[in-house]
């Protein structure tokens, strides 16, 4: 009783205090590219579609809104891979991890029914098995065994070894509901092997093989149609082959020509069949795809194939069943930007009236790829339908008749690779005013006129703004629209609202408003190699008004090293008219120089595999600047396979010169990561004030690189993690540390004068943090300029390690405008929380024995274990699955740091590492303050008057 | 006949492949909350995300396919907090659960196995500092200021200082306390002070009004 009450109380208090933090944070949850999708049909009014995705996520989506009912995120990689999804009633059966596990989920509440471990062996196929109109089992076919499990509890009914599994490649399992399970195997270029098992006890009822020298893969070219007729299509002989599984006679060949059909040259034809109920036989109608945009609906009628309808052009087809009716949905192109979707009766091929649906394609999106259709019976017994279209750019669009888009989900955002935040432009009027200063003076009079006119425009804008405020204030709050469009995007007072440019692995780029989380623009880049590496650079910010901002995306094929550049405007997403240079050579390294050309675009240097350097933009101005600066431009290359780090210097003719080289023997340890400092980082104080009022100066080398290595020997007694601090200009090793009996994955943050890294201690089985801080000492060598070439003294190095009581997924440090605010570390945890840990806890000067001086310095006494406090979670209960990266950006307010965490979900928020010292609280009590002021003022007035009266009285006395 | 042989052969295979893989079982409950309400958001994490398990509708769980070793098992949900437990699995499959202790890693405080994990509501929010009259009044500084003020204002009113007998009595008692009559007496000063300001105090009715007047005298 007591606990319940406490919990209720807690809830209430949460609601009261959570209001303000949630104002600035947004979470978007994604599932990834859909692999299997089934509409939940066991309840008439169900609004669910269950999906299994390539991100190993199993989820239920609300078909009305597109939001998630629930979502289960399994392990990444092949162990969590979802091989099959079968939906029966309210139970969804999943085969996971190449046939490792069989799971059954309750779809309504999203809880697990059961989970069983299957025997080893690679998974081939699975199907539901029914008997007498009752689906009670699921059959799982593996390379060498077939097993039958009860749907109710997962218990194994029987398991059988497949005969001759060394020679026969068993690929498919089929059941028509007559108490038999058919296992279909193939001996490539020889014959088909069929084994028939009894559902009751797993006894082999029949076993036969049929000559089929042309067949190599059953799953892609065969389907069971009608009353157990195995139908295959062969692209070399251009014919259909049919085998009756019950009578097991000869395979009959039917050339497609006799049906009047022709296959597109070079196309491998496929079959699409449907089995609406696992306890019954499949329908005798099926689709045959003859070309990329050519389908035929065929029917098997008494052993004869009849063409019902020819669909050309048709991009996608799908069957859907409701009650006893089965329909075929066909998507065909209408014009360049739209597709038409139509329903056809499956048994006649007749088009159903009033079933046309228009799907408008996004010109910046991809082509439709998959179609999922949910059919339902309307009141007048006609068939209505809804459809989900998945496009190449991983977008899900839910369509309803007549052509209304109910929702879209941008699943590409489940795989953000890299991102940048770009300041929004000033409003048009502000920009106009700013632009005035950029132009050349053309006479006093015209300048005055221009100034007057721009002031007038400003006044006009202000009046209209006031009017809008007044107008909105009268409306109820919920009705005030906060639509973000490109037109009304503008920088706010403190530069808190920015444009997030996100690059996803599928090659789709997004521009998202950081305040509301709305997608302002999207652009799908086709022909992106599947293993591409991306690097996004902001070449020109919005600060140079007449010139548009410019971002450059370097897309590099990891295998060949060949790269392409995509130049675009980060605010509007439009491709720039500037043609990027063609890059015929593989690119090794790219670096953005602080140099600018006459149009204020930063110069991008690209180093190819011949160690030749090319610049973009490469105008005369830039080349001249480069020649002047060449002697002070250094860069480094990392070859992790050979363990080689090499430093180069630029020559005036844009060739390069090797100046240093560090080789880390690759047979002992390998380079895991190389981290420099962020170029936009500011350090406010040069040193730390000690307890005795002396100053300990920080070693602030902007060229310092932190190199993390891991041992190749993974034995837990001999494995180690090493860290190397190298000056990137001179190649001088500043510091080296090795942590024994530890292993990766190592997460590193390198900033200011410190490096924080996290690793796994194999000896104590725990995660540990280690911090290295570098100090110049009590005196600064050259306080005005830092030069790597002129630093005779080695820095003092302090290091301390701590236990962290959780595994971590990612690590990043907060960043603010001027670096005055204290730093926090943002730690993404596997549980989905993002922890904001004050850097103060990771300070190698934390004393073991507290002294007067250390107390003066506000040092926390050393404790081996770092605390995790629930108040430090910056995302509260809005957990983020599989955090892969955290991006931090400074805002216009010194106290505020903008944070975006991305992984499967995207979460954006603001953090205040030193609280909001430069902002009044949002509940700041203006009324109280002003009333106190007024009261004091009147009190002074009254007392003054009283004092006068008293003095007067005394004078009379 | 062939069929039976197959079965036997198969049994051999299965024990071999499953010989060194185990499963961690347990049950998570939140007292007073229905499991249906939170199981869809929960996961069981074994050693970070090394192995992942899910909860059944009754709150029980089993994480399959785990080799022998020592693991930290944690149930995570956004709304509730569950204490992590360390589970040791020997190579023979013997299980032991104990409290997690990262500092003394070999310390054993046994926990029940199969695991019984209780959850409690998680609070992510710090109570915001609000401004209330009670907070203001209970502030020690304010208390220190207000109490003497009350004494100063009220004492002269309670004790009728105009009564000569009373005054004499008080003076006597003061003198007893204060053996040195040369020293300026605080209470005397006070009484003088307030008997003088009484008239104007009544007229103003405000203590704020009286103070400046006093200073000027």
PDB file of C-alpha atoms in Angstrom, chain B residues 24-30 33 35 38 44 55-62 73 75 82 85 112-119:
ATOM      1  CA  UNK B  24      20.440 -16.939 -17.110  1.00  0.00           C
ATOM      2  CA  UNK B  25      16.954 -16.965 -15.679  1.00  0.00           C
ATOM      3  CA  UNK B  26      15.123 -14.683 -13.353  1.00  0.00           C
ATOM      4  CA  UNK B  27      12.163 -12.506 -12.734  1.00  0.00           C
ATOM      5  CA  UNK B  28      11.754  -8.789 -12.426  1.00  0.00           C
ATOM      6  CA  UNK B  29       8.893  -7.209 -10.535  1.00  0.00           C
ATOM      7  CA  UNK B  30       7.850  -3.724  -9.620  1.00  0.00           C
ATOM      8  CA  UNK B  33       2.632  -2.038 -10.935  1.00  0.00           C
ATOM      9  CA  UNK B  35       3.860  -6.125 -15.526  1.00  0.00           C
ATOM     10  CA  UNK B  38       6.141  -1.899 -18.515  1.00  0.00           C
ATOM     11  CA  UNK B  44      17.750  -7.513 -19.911  1.00  0.00           C
ATOM     12  CA  UNK B  55      10.851 -10.032 -20.539  1.00  0.00           C
ATOM     13  CA  UNK B  56       7.848 -12.304 -20.728  1.00  0.00           C
ATOM     14  CA  UNK B  57       4.441 -10.874 -20.007  1.00  0.00           C
ATOM     15  CA  UNK B  58       4.686 -12.086 -16.394  1.00  0.00           C
ATOM     16  CA  UNK B  59       8.034 -10.350 -15.816  1.00  0.00           C
ATOM     17  CA  UNK B  60      10.183 -13.463 -15.976  1.00  0.00           C
ATOM     18  CA  UNK B  61      13.112 -13.648 -18.336  1.00  0.00           C
ATOM     19  CA  UNK B  62      15.726 -16.010 -19.670  1.00  0.00           C
ATOM     20  CA  UNK B  73      22.962  -8.723 -15.374  1.00  0.00           C
ATOM     21  CA  UNK B  75      17.141  -5.064 -16.231  1.00  0.00           C
ATOM     22  CA  UNK B  82      16.561  -2.294 -10.996  1.00  0.00           C
ATOM     23  CA  UNK B  85      23.346  -8.466 -10.144  1.00  0.00           C
ATOM     24  CA  UNK B 112      18.852 -15.713  -4.913  1.00  0.00           C
ATOM     25  CA  UNK B 113      19.138 -17.589  -8.183  1.00  0.00           C
ATOM     26  CA  UNK B 114      17.014 -17.689 -10.378  1.00  0.00           C
ATOM     27  CA  UNK B 115      17.282 -13.951 -10.026  1.00  0.00           C
ATOM     28  CA  UNK B 116      14.616 -12.001  -8.199  1.00  0.00           C
ATOM     29  CA  UNK B 117      14.981  -8.367  -9.128  1.00  0.00           C
ATOM     30  CA  UNK B 118      12.774  -5.694  -7.635  1.00  0.00           C
ATOM     31  CA  UNK B 119      12.295  -2.377  -9.300  1.00  0.00           C
TER      32      UNK B 119
END
